[in-house]
Amino acid sequence: MNPLVGPDWLENVEDRQRPVVVISVEDDIGLHCVDILKISGQGFGFREFRRDPEDPHGWRPTGLAFNCTLSSYDKAMVEARGAIQWLNELQSSAL
C-alpha cells in the first residue's frame, strides 16, 4: 500500500497527467466531499475537500489524498471509506 500523501502531490510532479474525477460524493450537509480520481495508465485514488459557508472560494483540499496507484475504482472507494469517517458512515447508511 502506498502512503497517504499531501495535498500538492499532483502539482509537485511534472510528468503526471491530470486526474479525471470519476465520482464526487458530498456529505449530507454539503461541507465535505471526496473525489475518486483516475489517471490513465496509472490507476485510481481519492482526494478529500471541505468548504466553509462563509468562504466564497469554494472547495479546498483537506490534505487527505491517496496517490493514484490503486488498480480499480472499487479499491479506491474502499481506501477512501477507511480513511474518511463521514464517507464510511454515509456509505454504510446507504446500504
CSV table of C-alpha atoms in Angstrom, one decimal:
chain,number,residue,atom,x,y,z
A,1,MET,CA,0.0,0.0,0.0
A,2,ASN,CA,1.3,3.4,-0.9
A,3,PRO,CA,1.4,6.0,1.9
A,4,LEU,CA,-1.1,8.9,2.1
A,5,VAL,CA,0.4,12.0,0.6
A,6,GLY,CA,0.0,15.7,1.0
A,7,PRO,CA,-2.5,17.9,-0.9
A,8,ASP,CA,0.0,19.1,-3.5
A,9,TRP,CA,1.2,15.6,-4.7
A,10,LEU,CA,-0.1,16.2,-8.2
A,11,GLU,CA,1.2,19.7,-8.6
A,12,ASN,CA,4.7,18.7,-7.5
A,13,VAL,CA,5.2,16.0,-10.1
A,14,GLU,CA,5.8,17.5,-13.6
A,15,ASP,CA,5.3,14.4,-15.8
A,16,ARG,CA,1.9,13.3,-14.4
A,17,GLN,CA,-1.4,13.6,-16.3
A,18,ARG,CA,-4.2,15.5,-14.7
A,19,PRO,CA,-6.7,13.2,-12.9
A,20,VAL,CA,-10.2,12.7,-14.1
A,21,VAL,CA,-12.9,12.8,-11.4
A,22,VAL,CA,-14.8,9.5,-11.7
A,23,ILE,CA,-17.3,10.4,-8.9
A,24,SER,CA,-17.6,13.1,-6.3
A,25,VAL,CA,-19.5,12.3,-3.1
A,26,GLU,CA,-20.7,15.0,-0.8
A,27,ASP,CA,-21.7,14.7,2.9
A,28,ASP,CA,-25.3,15.3,3.9
A,29,ILE,CA,-24.7,18.9,4.8
A,30,GLY,CA,-22.6,19.8,1.8
A,31,LEU,CA,-19.4,20.8,3.7
A,32,HIS,CA,-17.2,17.9,2.8
A,33,CYS,CA,-16.7,15.9,-0.4
A,34,VAL,CA,-14.4,13.2,-1.7
A,35,ASP,CA,-13.4,12.8,-5.3
A,36,ILE,CA,-12.5,9.4,-6.7
A,37,LEU,CA,-9.8,10.1,-9.3
A,38,LYS,CA,-8.4,8.2,-12.3
A,39,ILE,CA,-5.2,8.9,-14.1
A,40,SER,CA,-4.9,6.9,-17.4
A,41,GLY,CA,-2.2,4.3,-17.2
A,42,GLN,CA,-1.6,4.9,-13.5
A,43,GLY,CA,-4.7,3.9,-11.6
A,44,PHE,CA,-7.2,5.3,-9.2
A,45,GLY,CA,-7.0,7.3,-6.0
A,46,PHE,CA,-9.0,9.8,-3.9
A,47,ARG,CA,-8.8,13.3,-2.5
A,48,GLU,CA,-11.0,14.9,0.2
A,49,PHE,CA,-12.2,18.5,0.2
A,50,ARG,CA,-14.1,20.9,2.5
A,51,ARG,CA,-15.8,24.2,2.2
A,52,ASP,CA,-16.9,26.8,4.7
A,53,PRO,CA,-20.2,28.6,4.1
A,54,GLU,CA,-18.5,32.0,4.9
A,55,ASP,CA,-15.7,31.4,2.5
A,56,PRO,CA,-16.7,32.3,-1.1
A,57,HIS,CA,-13.7,30.4,-2.6
A,58,GLY,CA,-15.5,27.1,-2.7
A,59,TRP,CA,-13.9,23.7,-2.2
A,60,ARG,CA,-10.4,23.4,-0.6
A,61,PRO,CA,-8.3,20.2,-0.2
A,62,THR,CA,-8.1,18.9,3.3
A,63,GLY,CA,-4.7,17.4,2.7
A,64,LEU,CA,-6.1,13.8,2.7
A,65,ALA,CA,-5.3,12.2,-0.6
A,66,PHE,CA,-4.2,8.8,-1.9
A,67,ASN,CA,-1.8,8.6,-4.8
A,68,CYS,CA,-3.5,7.2,-8.0
A,69,THR,CA,-1.9,3.8,-7.9
A,70,LEU,CA,-4.8,1.6,-7.0
A,71,SER,CA,-6.0,-0.8,-9.6
A,72,SER,CA,-9.7,-0.1,-9.6
A,73,TYR,CA,-12.5,2.3,-8.6
A,74,ASP,CA,-13.7,-0.2,-6.0
A,75,LYS,CA,-10.3,-0.3,-4.3
A,76,ALA,CA,-10.1,3.5,-4.3
A,77,MET,CA,-13.5,3.7,-2.7
A,78,VAL,CA,-12.6,1.1,0.0
A,79,GLU,CA,-9.4,3.1,0.8
A,80,ALA,CA,-11.4,6.4,1.0
A,81,ARG,CA,-14.0,4.8,3.2
A,82,GLY,CA,-11.3,3.5,5.5
A,83,ALA,CA,-9.6,7.0,5.8
A,84,ILE,CA,-12.7,9.2,5.9
A,85,GLN,CA,-15.1,8.6,8.7
A,86,TRP,CA,-18.1,10.6,7.3
A,87,LEU,CA,-17.8,8.8,4.0
A,88,ASN,CA,-17.8,5.4,5.6
A,89,GLU,CA,-20.9,6.4,7.7
A,90,LEU,CA,-22.7,7.8,4.6
A,91,GLN,CA,-21.9,4.7,2.5
A,92,SER,CA,-22.9,2.3,5.3
A,93,SER,CA,-26.3,4.1,5.8
A,94,ALA,CA,-27.0,3.9,2.1
A,95,LEU,CA,-26.7,0.1,2.1
